[in-house]
Amino acid sequence: MAASPLNTKSNFHARSNSLPSRPHPIILQCNEHLDRLRSSHETSSSSSSFLSHKLGGLQDLHECVEKLVQLPLTQEALLHEPQESWVDGLLDGSLRLLDVCTAAKDSLLHTKECMRELQSIMRRKRGEEIGITAEANKFLTSRKVVRKAIFKALGNLKATTAKKGNFSSNIKDQQTLALVSLLKDVEVVTLSIFESLLNFISGSTQAKPSSWSLVSKLMHTKRTGCPPVTDESEFSQLDAALQSSVLHMACKSDNSCNLQNHLEKLELCIQDLEEGLEFLFRRLIKTRVALLNILNH
């Protein structure tokens, strides 16, 4: 990946002819979190535990970003050039992150509600193949709705990134350029992880190179391909188990226990992901509100 102003140790120095000063500790922390997330995203694993780990990394990153936005150097840069295109780019980016995060939250909520209906039917109608099979069909239909919403969200994201230009190309001040590049990299890494999460929820076995290709338009660099995703998500495992049950009309005994196990695993998975997304959503809102407050000051 091409070097960016973030990779140099002399960024965010004072506007003077003196030697560059050491970057602010919060800026160093942001870069460290970014590096860790980039490294973790290169691995082929897409298990729920690994995604939860990456969401935890995003939480740490956006805690730093929230503090970064409060720094005088950030506020000075925003107030110095409030009408520049890069300011609009940052605001558009913050809204884009909120939209994708909301899509992921909605997908989890819809799946959880339908899953609980299926669990309730299975408890009430033990041994009744027709009733359970009908509810299984209903759940599978709801999963198609979720996948359709996810693919629409990913399509909208692709469309917005395709229209996006290199809004930082006209920035002359190196301190401002480094700040914008940092916030832009935060957006790119966050979107790429959200995209992986959406594919995970959809049950997609899509390989990661396609995932990276979507956000690469923001980075304006070429990335090497990553190994294909080999782990099957809890969502796709339950989908497959239900499809097998419907196909063979076999909702009794050990097969019913197998479905219960998949449902319990998915319930824990959804709970974990929901908690991580809710924390991130609150951070994203706080950061956007802080940016708007600075510009409206």
PDB file of N, CA, C and O in Angstrom, residues 21-95:
ATOM      1  N   SER A  21       7.758  18.552  15.851  1.00  0.00           N
ATOM      2  CA  SER A  21       7.643  18.039  17.206  1.00  0.00           C
ATOM      3  C   SER A  21       7.019  16.655  17.172  1.00  0.00           C
ATOM      4  O   SER A  21       6.484  16.225  16.157  1.00  0.00           O
ATOM      5  N   ARG A  22       7.065  15.989  18.298  1.00  0.00           N
ATOM      6  CA  ARG A  22       6.502  14.642  18.379  1.00  0.00           C
ATOM      7  C   ARG A  22       4.984  14.718  18.252  1.00  0.00           C
ATOM      8  O   ARG A  22       4.347  15.589  18.839  1.00  0.00           O
ATOM      9  N   PRO A  23       4.356  13.780  17.484  1.00  0.00           N
ATOM     10  CA  PRO A  23       2.900  13.793  17.342  1.00  0.00           C
ATOM     11  C   PRO A  23       2.214  13.660  18.694  1.00  0.00           C
ATOM     12  O   PRO A  23       2.755  13.090  19.635  1.00  0.00           O
ATOM     13  N   HIS A  24       1.012  14.161  18.765  1.00  0.00           N
ATOM     14  CA  HIS A  24       0.217  14.071  19.990  1.00  0.00           C
ATOM     15  C   HIS A  24      -0.009  12.592  20.332  1.00  0.00           C
ATOM     16  O   HIS A  24      -0.221  11.764  19.443  1.00  0.00           O
ATOM     17  N   PRO A  25       0.022  12.232  21.622  1.00  0.00           N
ATOM     18  CA  PRO A  25      -0.176  10.823  22.022  1.00  0.00           C
ATOM     19  C   PRO A  25      -1.461  10.207  21.476  1.00  0.00           C
ATOM     20  O   PRO A  25      -1.486   9.024  21.129  1.00  0.00           O
ATOM     21  N   ILE A  26      -2.541  10.981  21.393  1.00  0.00           N
ATOM     22  CA  ILE A  26      -3.793  10.441  20.876  1.00  0.00           C
ATOM     23  C   ILE A  26      -3.655  10.074  19.404  1.00  0.00           C
ATOM     24  O   ILE A  26      -4.199   9.058  18.944  1.00  0.00           O
ATOM     25  N   ILE A  27      -2.901  10.867  18.672  1.00  0.00           N
ATOM     26  CA  ILE A  27      -2.664  10.574  17.250  1.00  0.00           C
ATOM     27  C   ILE A  27      -1.844   9.299  17.111  1.00  0.00           C
ATOM     28  O   ILE A  27      -2.122   8.446  16.249  1.00  0.00           O
ATOM     29  N   LEU A  28      -0.859   9.131  17.967  1.00  0.00           N
ATOM     30  CA  LEU A  28      -0.058   7.904  17.961  1.00  0.00           C
ATOM     31  C   LEU A  28      -0.934   6.696  18.293  1.00  0.00           C
ATOM     32  O   LEU A  28      -0.808   5.636  17.661  1.00  0.00           O
ATOM     33  N   GLN A  29      -1.827   6.852  19.250  1.00  0.00           N
ATOM     34  CA  GLN A  29      -2.729   5.756  19.612  1.00  0.00           C
ATOM     35  C   GLN A  29      -3.643   5.386  18.447  1.00  0.00           C
ATOM     36  O   GLN A  29      -3.872   4.201  18.173  1.00  0.00           O
ATOM     37  N   CYS A  30      -4.165   6.391  17.754  1.00  0.00           N
ATOM     38  CA  CYS A  30      -5.023   6.134  16.591  1.00  0.00           C
ATOM     39  C   CYS A  30      -4.278   5.320  15.542  1.00  0.00           C
ATOM     40  O   CYS A  30      -4.811   4.353  14.982  1.00  0.00           O
ATOM     41  N   ASN A  31      -3.046   5.705  15.273  1.00  0.00           N
ATOM     42  CA  ASN A  31      -2.245   4.987  14.281  1.00  0.00           C
ATOM     43  C   ASN A  31      -1.955   3.556  14.718  1.00  0.00           C
ATOM     44  O   ASN A  31      -1.963   2.632  13.902  1.00  0.00           O
ATOM     45  N   GLU A  32      -1.706   3.364  16.010  1.00  0.00           N
ATOM     46  CA  GLU A  32      -1.453   2.014  16.521  1.00  0.00           C
ATOM     47  C   GLU A  32      -2.688   1.129  16.362  1.00  0.00           C
ATOM     48  O   GLU A  32      -2.583  -0.028  15.935  1.00  0.00           O
ATOM     49  N   HIS A  33      -3.849   1.668  16.690  1.00  0.00           N
ATOM     50  CA  HIS A  33      -5.096   0.905  16.535  1.00  0.00           C
ATOM     51  C   HIS A  33      -5.356   0.593  15.056  1.00  0.00           C
ATOM     52  O   HIS A  33      -5.787  -0.516  14.722  1.00  0.00           O
ATOM     53  N   LEU A  34      -5.077   1.550  14.193  1.00  0.00           N
ATOM     54  CA  LEU A  34      -5.255   1.329  12.754  1.00  0.00           C
ATOM     55  C   LEU A  34      -4.354   0.212  12.258  1.00  0.00           C
ATOM     56  O   LEU A  34      -4.785  -0.666  11.502  1.00  0.00           O
ATOM     57  N   ASP A  35      -3.096   0.234  12.681  1.00  0.00           N
ATOM     58  CA  ASP A  35      -2.144  -0.798  12.248  1.00  0.00           C
ATOM     59  C   ASP A  35      -2.594  -2.185  12.701  1.00  0.00           C
ATOM     60  O   ASP A  35      -2.498  -3.163  11.949  1.00  0.00           O
ATOM     61  N   ARG A  36      -3.077  -2.280  13.938  1.00  0.00           N
ATOM     62  CA  ARG A  36      -3.529  -3.578  14.447  1.00  0.00           C
ATOM     63  C   ARG A  36      -4.747  -4.082  13.666  1.00  0.00           C
ATOM     64  O   ARG A  36      -4.849  -5.270  13.349  1.00  0.00           O
ATOM     65  N   LEU A  37      -5.665  -3.178  13.360  1.00  0.00           N
ATOM     66  CA  LEU A  37      -6.857  -3.581  12.618  1.00  0.00           C
ATOM     67  C   LEU A  37      -6.522  -3.980  11.188  1.00  0.00           C
ATOM     68  O   LEU A  37      -7.094  -4.926  10.652  1.00  0.00           O
ATOM     69  N   ARG A  38      -5.598  -3.269  10.566  1.00  0.00           N
ATOM     70  CA  ARG A  38      -5.177  -3.643   9.211  1.00  0.00           C
ATOM     71  C   ARG A  38      -4.557  -5.036   9.220  1.00  0.00           C
ATOM     72  O   ARG A  38      -4.823  -5.851   8.340  1.00  0.00           O
ATOM     73  N   SER A  39      -3.717  -5.284  10.206  1.00  0.00           N
ATOM     74  CA  SER A  39      -3.063  -6.595  10.295  1.00  0.00           C
ATOM     75  C   SER A  39      -4.073  -7.703  10.516  1.00  0.00           C
ATOM     76  O   SER A  39      -4.007  -8.765   9.893  1.00  0.00           O
ATOM     77  N   SER A  40      -5.046  -7.457  11.398  1.00  0.00           N
ATOM     78  CA  SER A  40      -6.038  -8.490  11.691  1.00  0.00           C
ATOM     79  C   SER A  40      -6.924  -8.756  10.486  1.00  0.00           C
ATOM     80  O   SER A  40      -7.407  -9.873  10.282  1.00  0.00           O
ATOM     81  N   HIS A  41      -7.134  -7.752   9.649  1.00  0.00           N
ATOM     82  CA  HIS A  41      -8.024  -7.926   8.502  1.00  0.00           C
ATOM     83  C   HIS A  41      -7.370  -8.740   7.393  1.00  0.00           C
ATOM     84  O   HIS A  41      -8.049  -9.204   6.480  1.00  0.00           O
ATOM     85  N   GLU A  42      -6.061  -8.920   7.468  1.00  0.00           N
ATOM     86  CA  GLU A  42      -5.363  -9.701   6.438  1.00  0.00           C
ATOM     87  C   GLU A  42      -5.533 -11.201   6.659  1.00  0.00           C
ATOM     88  O   GLU A  42      -5.240 -11.989   5.775  1.00  0.00           O
ATOM     89  N   THR A  43      -5.982 -11.618   7.847  1.00  0.00           N
ATOM     90  CA  THR A  43      -6.138 -13.053   8.110  1.00  0.00           C
ATOM     91  C   THR A  43      -7.395 -13.586   7.448  1.00  0.00           C
ATOM     92  O   THR A  43      -8.333 -12.849   7.194  1.00  0.00           O
ATOM     93  N   SER A  44      -7.413 -14.873   7.151  1.00  0.00           N
ATOM     94  CA  SER A  44      -8.522 -15.492   6.423  1.00  0.00           C
ATOM     95  C   SER A  44      -9.697 -15.835   7.327  1.00  0.00           C
ATOM     96  O   SER A  44     -10.753 -16.214   6.850  1.00  0.00           O
ATOM     97  N   SER A  45      -9.544 -15.721   8.647  1.00  0.00           N
ATOM     98  CA  SER A  45     -10.609 -16.120   9.555  1.00  0.00           C
ATOM     99  C   SER A  45     -11.762 -15.127   9.538  1.00  0.00           C
ATOM    100  O   SER A  45     -11.551 -13.921   9.463  1.00  0.00           O
ATOM    101  N   SER A  46     -12.987 -15.638   9.583  1.00  0.00           N
ATOM    102  CA  SER A  46     -14.163 -14.774   9.700  1.00  0.00           C
ATOM    103  C   SER A  46     -15.123 -15.356  10.727  1.00  0.00           C
ATOM    104  O   SER A  46     -16.336 -15.241  10.599  1.00  0.00           O
ATOM    105  N   SER A  47     -14.599 -16.017  11.740  1.00  0.00           N
ATOM    106  CA  SER A  47     -15.435 -16.594  12.792  1.00  0.00           C
ATOM    107  C   SER A  47     -16.061 -15.474  13.610  1.00  0.00           C
ATOM    108  O   SER A  47     -15.601 -14.333  13.599  1.00  0.00           O
ATOM    109  N   SER A  48     -17.131 -15.800  14.339  1.00  0.00           N
ATOM    110  CA  SER A  48     -17.812 -14.786  15.144  1.00  0.00           C
ATOM    111  C   SER A  48     -16.891 -14.231  16.229  1.00  0.00           C
ATOM    112  O   SER A  48     -16.915 -13.034  16.518  1.00  0.00           O
ATOM    113  N   SER A  49     -16.064 -15.083  16.806  1.00  0.00           N
ATOM    114  CA  SER A  49     -15.151 -14.622  17.851  1.00  0.00           C
ATOM    115  C   SER A  49     -14.115 -13.661  17.282  1.00  0.00           C
ATOM    116  O   SER A  49     -13.752 -12.666  17.918  1.00  0.00           O
ATOM    117  N   PHE A  50     -13.664 -13.938  16.060  1.00  0.00           N
ATOM    118  CA  PHE A  50     -12.675 -13.061  15.442  1.00  0.00           C
ATOM    119  C   PHE A  50     -13.313 -11.731  15.056  1.00  0.00           C
ATOM    120  O   PHE A  50     -12.704 -10.665  15.208  1.00  0.00           O
ATOM    121  N   LEU A  51     -14.550 -11.778  14.551  1.00  0.00           N
ATOM    122  CA  LEU A  51     -15.250 -10.534  14.224  1.00  0.00           C
ATOM    123  C   LEU A  51     -15.509  -9.711  15.486  1.00  0.00           C
ATOM    124  O   LEU A  51     -15.393  -8.484  15.466  1.00  0.00           O
ATOM    125  N   SER A  52     -15.855 -10.373  16.573  1.00  0.00           N
ATOM    126  CA  SER A  52     -16.054  -9.675  17.842  1.00  0.00           C
ATOM    127  C   SER A  52     -14.759  -9.009  18.291  1.00  0.00           C
ATOM    128  O   SER A  52     -14.763  -7.893  18.823  1.00  0.00           O
ATOM    129  N   HIS A  53     -13.646  -9.710  18.058  1.00  0.00           N
ATOM    130  CA  HIS A  53     -12.339  -9.146  18.391  1.00  0.00           C
ATOM    131  C   HIS A  53     -12.072  -7.884  17.567  1.00  0.00           C
ATOM    132  O   HIS A  53     -11.580  -6.870  18.088  1.00  0.00           O
ATOM    133  N   LYS A  54     -12.421  -7.925  16.280  1.00  0.00           N
ATOM    134  CA  LYS A  54     -12.208  -6.760  15.429  1.00  0.00           C
ATOM    135  C   LYS A  54     -13.151  -5.612  15.802  1.00  0.00           C
ATOM    136  O   LYS A  54     -12.772  -4.439  15.735  1.00  0.00           O
ATOM    137  N   LEU A  55     -14.375  -5.941  16.211  1.00  0.00           N
ATOM    138  CA  LEU A  55     -15.279  -4.895  16.689  1.00  0.00           C
ATOM    139  C   LEU A  55     -14.721  -4.243  17.952  1.00  0.00           C
ATOM    140  O   LEU A  55     -14.858  -3.031  18.151  1.00  0.00           O
ATOM    141  N   GLY A  56     -14.094  -5.060  18.800  1.00  0.00           N
ATOM    142  CA  GLY A  56     -13.440  -4.506  19.982  1.00  0.00           C
ATOM    143  C   GLY A  56     -12.320  -3.560  19.604  1.00  0.00           C
ATOM    144  O   GLY A  56     -12.131  -2.506  20.223  1.00  0.00           O
ATOM    145  N   GLY A  57     -11.570  -3.934  18.566  1.00  0.00           N
ATOM    146  CA  GLY A  57     -10.514  -3.052  18.067  1.00  0.00           C
ATOM    147  C   GLY A  57     -11.074  -1.756  17.513  1.00  0.00           C
ATOM    148  O   GLY A  57     -10.487  -0.677  17.697  1.00  0.00           O
ATOM    149  N   LEU A  58     -12.220  -1.838  16.836  1.00  0.00           N
ATOM    150  CA  LEU A  58     -12.876  -0.627  16.323  1.00  0.00           C
ATOM    151  C   LEU A  58     -13.345   0.272  17.460  1.00  0.00           C
ATOM    152  O   LEU A  58     -13.286   1.494  17.362  1.00  0.00           O
ATOM    153  N   GLN A  59     -13.810  -0.343  18.529  1.00  0.00           N
ATOM    154  CA  GLN A  59     -14.246   0.445  19.687  1.00  0.00           C
ATOM    155  C   GLN A  59     -13.070   1.257  20.231  1.00  0.00           C
ATOM    156  O   GLN A  59     -13.214   2.452  20.517  1.00  0.00           O
ATOM    157  N   ASP A  60     -11.913   0.609  20.376  1.00  0.00           N
ATOM    158  CA  ASP A  60     -10.716   1.305  20.862  1.00  0.00           C
ATOM    159  C   ASP A  60     -10.333   2.434  19.909  1.00  0.00           C
ATOM    160  O   ASP A  60      -9.973   3.538  20.338  1.00  0.00           O
ATOM    161  N   LEU A  61     -10.400   2.151  18.596  1.00  0.00           N
ATOM    162  CA  LEU A  61     -10.035   3.152  17.599  1.00  0.00           C
ATOM    163  C   LEU A  61     -10.955   4.363  17.681  1.00  0.00           C
ATOM    164  O   LEU A  61     -10.495   5.517  17.690  1.00  0.00           O
ATOM    165  N   HIS A  62     -12.252   4.132  17.753  1.00  0.00           N
ATOM    166  CA  HIS A  62     -13.185   5.259  17.726  1.00  0.00           C
ATOM    167  C   HIS A  62     -13.245   6.004  19.052  1.00  0.00           C
ATOM    168  O   HIS A  62     -13.664   7.168  19.078  1.00  0.00           O
ATOM    169  N   GLU A  63     -12.824   5.370  20.132  1.00  0.00           N
ATOM    170  CA  GLU A  63     -12.631   6.120  21.375  1.00  0.00           C
ATOM    171  C   GLU A  63     -11.526   7.144  21.187  1.00  0.00           C
ATOM    172  O   GLU A  63     -11.630   8.287  21.642  1.00  0.00           O
ATOM    173  N   CYS A  64     -10.464   6.738  20.493  1.00  0.00           N
ATOM    174  CA  CYS A  64      -9.359   7.653  20.207  1.00  0.00           C
ATOM    175  C   CYS A  64      -9.795   8.756  19.249  1.00  0.00           C
ATOM    176  O   CYS A  64      -9.410   9.920  19.404  1.00  0.00           O
ATOM    177  N   VAL A  65     -10.590   8.392  18.252  1.00  0.00           N
ATOM    178  CA  VAL A  65     -11.063   9.384  17.282  1.00  0.00           C
ATOM    179  C   VAL A  65     -11.919  10.438  17.970  1.00  0.00           C
ATOM    180  O   VAL A  65     -11.823  11.631  17.673  1.00  0.00           O
ATOM    181  N   GLU A  66     -12.753   9.990  18.900  1.00  0.00           N
ATOM    182  CA  GLU A  66     -13.595  10.936  19.641  1.00  0.00           C
ATOM    183  C   GLU A  66     -12.726  11.945  20.392  1.00  0.00           C
ATOM    184  O   GLU A  66     -13.028  13.141  20.427  1.00  0.00           O
ATOM    185  N   LYS A  67     -11.639  11.467  20.983  1.00  0.00           N
ATOM    186  CA  LYS A  67     -10.716  12.361  21.672  1.00  0.00           C
ATOM    187  C   LYS A  67      -9.959  13.246  20.678  1.00  0.00           C
ATOM    188  O   LYS A  67      -9.699  14.421  20.958  1.00  0.00           O
ATOM    189  N   LEU A  68      -9.629  12.666  19.522  1.00  0.00           N
ATOM    190  CA  LEU A  68      -8.901  13.407  18.490  1.00  0.00           C
ATOM    191  C   LEU A  68      -9.692  14.619  18.017  1.00  0.00           C
ATOM    192  O   LEU A  68      -9.137  15.704  17.818  1.00  0.00           O
ATOM    193  N   VAL A  69     -10.987  14.429  17.839  1.00  0.00           N
ATOM    194  CA  VAL A  69     -11.832  15.517  17.347  1.00  0.00           C
ATOM    195  C   VAL A  69     -11.879  16.669  18.357  1.00  0.00           C
ATOM    196  O   VAL A  69     -12.101  17.824  17.980  1.00  0.00           O
ATOM    197  N   GLN A  70     -11.655  16.359  19.629  1.00  0.00           N
ATOM    198  CA  GLN A  70     -11.702  17.399  20.661  1.00  0.00           C
ATOM    199  C   GLN A  70     -10.389  18.177  20.777  1.00  0.00           C
ATOM    200  O   GLN A  70     -10.342  19.195  21.475  1.00  0.00           O
ATOM    201  N   LEU A  71      -9.339  17.706  20.100  1.00  0.00           N
ATOM    202  CA  LEU A  71      -8.042  18.377  20.207  1.00  0.00           C
ATOM    203  C   LEU A  71      -8.086  19.756  19.534  1.00  0.00           C
ATOM    204  O   LEU A  71      -8.735  19.927  18.500  1.00  0.00           O
ATOM    205  N   PRO A  72      -7.378  20.736  20.085  1.00  0.00           N
ATOM    206  CA  PRO A  72      -7.327  22.079  19.476  1.00  0.00           C
ATOM    207  C   PRO A  72      -6.843  22.047  18.024  1.00  0.00           C
ATOM    208  O   PRO A  72      -7.329  22.819  17.202  1.00  0.00           O
ATOM    209  N   LEU A  73      -5.888  21.170  17.718  1.00  0.00           N
ATOM    210  CA  LEU A  73      -5.360  21.134  16.351  1.00  0.00           C
ATOM    211  C   LEU A  73      -6.439  20.708  15.356  1.00  0.00           C
ATOM    212  O   LEU A  73      -6.478  21.182  14.223  1.00  0.00           O
ATOM    213  N   THR A  74      -7.327  19.798  15.777  1.00  0.00           N
ATOM    214  CA  THR A  74      -8.425  19.377  14.908  1.00  0.00           C
ATOM    215  C   THR A  74      -9.426  20.502  14.739  1.00  0.00           C
ATOM    216  O   THR A  74      -9.871  20.798  13.616  1.00  0.00           O
ATOM    217  N   GLN A  75      -9.801  21.131  15.832  1.00  0.00           N
ATOM    218  CA  GLN A  75     -10.767  22.217  15.765  1.00  0.00           C
ATOM    219  C   GLN A  75     -10.226  23.390  14.958  1.00  0.00           C
ATOM    220  O   GLN A  75     -10.962  24.015  14.182  1.00  0.00           O
ATOM    221  N   GLU A  76      -8.935  23.669  15.103  1.00  0.00           N
ATOM    222  CA  GLU A  76      -8.317  24.756  14.342  1.00  0.00           C
ATOM    223  C   GLU A  76      -8.368  24.469  12.843  1.00  0.00           C
ATOM    224  O   GLU A  76      -8.676  25.350  12.040  1.00  0.00           O
ATOM    225  N   ALA A  77      -8.069  23.214  12.476  1.00  0.00           N
ATOM    226  CA  ALA A  77      -8.085  22.848  11.058  1.00  0.00           C
ATOM    227  C   ALA A  77      -9.482  22.976  10.470  1.00  0.00           C
ATOM    228  O   ALA A  77      -9.672  23.475   9.355  1.00  0.00           O
ATOM    229  N   LEU A  78     -10.495  22.521  11.220  1.00  0.00           N
ATOM    230  CA  LEU A  78     -11.871  22.584  10.740  1.00  0.00           C
ATOM    231  C   LEU A  78     -12.364  24.022  10.629  1.00  0.00           C
ATOM    232  O   LEU A  78     -13.039  24.388   9.658  1.00  0.00           O
ATOM    233  N   LEU A  79     -12.020  24.860  11.603  1.00  0.00           N
ATOM    234  CA  LEU A  79     -12.470  26.244  11.590  1.00  0.00           C
ATOM    235  C   LEU A  79     -11.700  27.097  10.591  1.00  0.00           C
ATOM    236  O   LEU A  79     -12.208  28.111  10.101  1.00  0.00           O
ATOM    237  N   HIS A  80     -10.472  26.667  10.292  1.00  0.00           N
ATOM    238  CA  HIS A  80      -9.628  27.430   9.370  1.00  0.00           C
ATOM    239  C   HIS A  80     -10.144  27.326   7.936  1.00  0.00           C
ATOM    240  O   HIS A  80     -10.075  28.295   7.177  1.00  0.00           O
ATOM    241  N   GLU A  81     -10.663  26.146   7.574  1.00  0.00           N
ATOM    242  CA  GLU A  81     -11.145  25.937   6.203  1.00  0.00           C
ATOM    243  C   GLU A  81     -12.508  25.229   6.213  1.00  0.00           C
ATOM    244  O   GLU A  81     -12.649  24.132   5.675  1.00  0.00           O
ATOM    245  N   PRO A  82     -13.521  25.861   6.798  1.00  0.00           N
ATOM    246  CA  PRO A  82     -14.815  25.177   6.962  1.00  0.00           C
ATOM    247  C   PRO A  82     -15.553  24.925   5.647  1.00  0.00           C
ATOM    248  O   PRO A  82     -16.433  24.071   5.598  1.00  0.00           O
ATOM    249  N   GLN A  83     -15.217  25.663   4.588  1.00  0.00           N
ATOM    250  CA  GLN A  83     -15.939  25.523   3.329  1.00  0.00           C
ATOM    251  C   GLN A  83     -15.238  24.588   2.344  1.00  0.00           C
ATOM    252  O   GLN A  83     -15.733  24.384   1.233  1.00  0.00           O
ATOM    253  N   GLU A  84     -14.091  24.065   2.732  1.00  0.00           N
ATOM    254  CA  GLU A  84     -13.345  23.217   1.806  1.00  0.00           C
ATOM    255  C   GLU A  84     -14.048  21.873   1.595  1.00  0.00           C
ATOM    256  O   GLU A  84     -14.780  21.389   2.464  1.00  0.00           O
ATOM    257  N   SER A  85     -13.774  21.249   0.437  1.00  0.00           N
ATOM    258  CA  SER A  85     -14.423  19.984   0.086  1.00  0.00           C
ATOM    259  C   SER A  85     -14.062  18.872   1.056  1.00  0.00           C
ATOM    260  O   SER A  85     -14.858  17.955   1.284  1.00  0.00           O
ATOM    261  N   TRP A  86     -12.873  18.941   1.650  1.00  0.00           N
ATOM    262  CA  TRP A  86     -12.469  17.864   2.554  1.00  0.00           C
ATOM    263  C   TRP A  86     -13.309  17.859   3.836  1.00  0.00           C
ATOM    264  O   TRP A  86     -13.503  16.803   4.443  1.00  0.00           O
ATOM    265  N   VAL A  87     -13.825  19.027   4.215  1.00  0.00           N
ATOM    266  CA  VAL A  87     -14.705  19.081   5.379  1.00  0.00           C
ATOM    267  C   VAL A  87     -16.005  18.342   5.075  1.00  0.00           C
ATOM    268  O   VAL A  87     -16.488  17.530   5.876  1.00  0.00           O
ATOM    269  N   ASP A  88     -16.568  18.626   3.885  1.00  0.00           N
ATOM    270  CA  ASP A  88     -17.770  17.906   3.466  1.00  0.00           C
ATOM    271  C   ASP A  88     -17.495  16.410   3.360  1.00  0.00           C
ATOM    272  O   ASP A  88     -18.350  15.583   3.671  1.00  0.00           O
ATOM    273  N   GLY A  89     -16.280  16.075   2.919  1.00  0.00           N
ATOM    274  CA  GLY A  89     -15.911  14.664   2.790  1.00  0.00           C
ATOM    275  C   GLY A  89     -15.898  13.947   4.126  1.00  0.00           C
ATOM    276  O   GLY A  89     -16.353  12.804   4.236  1.00  0.00           O
ATOM    277  N   LEU A  90     -15.391  14.622   5.151  1.00  0.00           N
ATOM    278  CA  LEU A  90     -15.374  14.026   6.489  1.00  0.00           C
ATOM    279  C   LEU A  90     -16.793  13.845   7.034  1.00  0.00           C
ATOM    280  O   LEU A  90     -17.103  12.819   7.633  1.00  0.00           O
ATOM    281  N   LEU A  91     -17.639  14.850   6.806  1.00  0.00           N
ATOM    282  CA  LEU A  91     -19.021  14.756   7.282  1.00  0.00           C
ATOM    283  C   LEU A  91     -19.779  13.655   6.538  1.00  0.00           C
ATOM    284  O   LEU A  91     -20.545  12.895   7.137  1.00  0.00           O
ATOM    285  N   ASP A  92     -19.559  13.574   5.220  1.00  0.00           N
ATOM    286  CA  ASP A  92     -20.194  12.501   4.441  1.00  0.00           C
ATOM    287  C   ASP A  92     -19.719  11.137   4.927  1.00  0.00           C
ATOM    288  O   ASP A  92     -20.493  10.181   5.010  1.00  0.00           O
ATOM    289  N   GLY A  93     -18.429  11.050   5.252  1.00  0.00           N
ATOM    290  CA  GLY A  93     -17.872   9.790   5.724  1.00  0.00           C
ATOM    291  C   GLY A  93     -18.473   9.366   7.052  1.00  0.00           C
ATOM    292  O   GLY A  93     -18.777   8.185   7.267  1.00  0.00           O
ATOM    293  N   SER A  94     -18.670  10.326   7.962  1.00  0.00           N
ATOM    294  CA  SER A  94     -19.251   9.994   9.260  1.00  0.00           C
ATOM    295  C   SER A  94     -20.685   9.507   9.093  1.00  0.00           C
ATOM    296  O   SER A  94     -21.125   8.590   9.803  1.00  0.00           O
ATOM    297  N   LEU A  95     -21.410  10.093   8.142  1.00  0.00           N
ATOM    298  CA  LEU A  95     -22.786   9.655   7.885  1.00  0.00           C
ATOM    299  C   LEU A  95     -22.812   8.272   7.246  1.00  0.00           C
ATOM    300  O   LEU A  95     -23.666   7.434   7.553  1.00  0.00           O
TER     301      LEU A  95
END
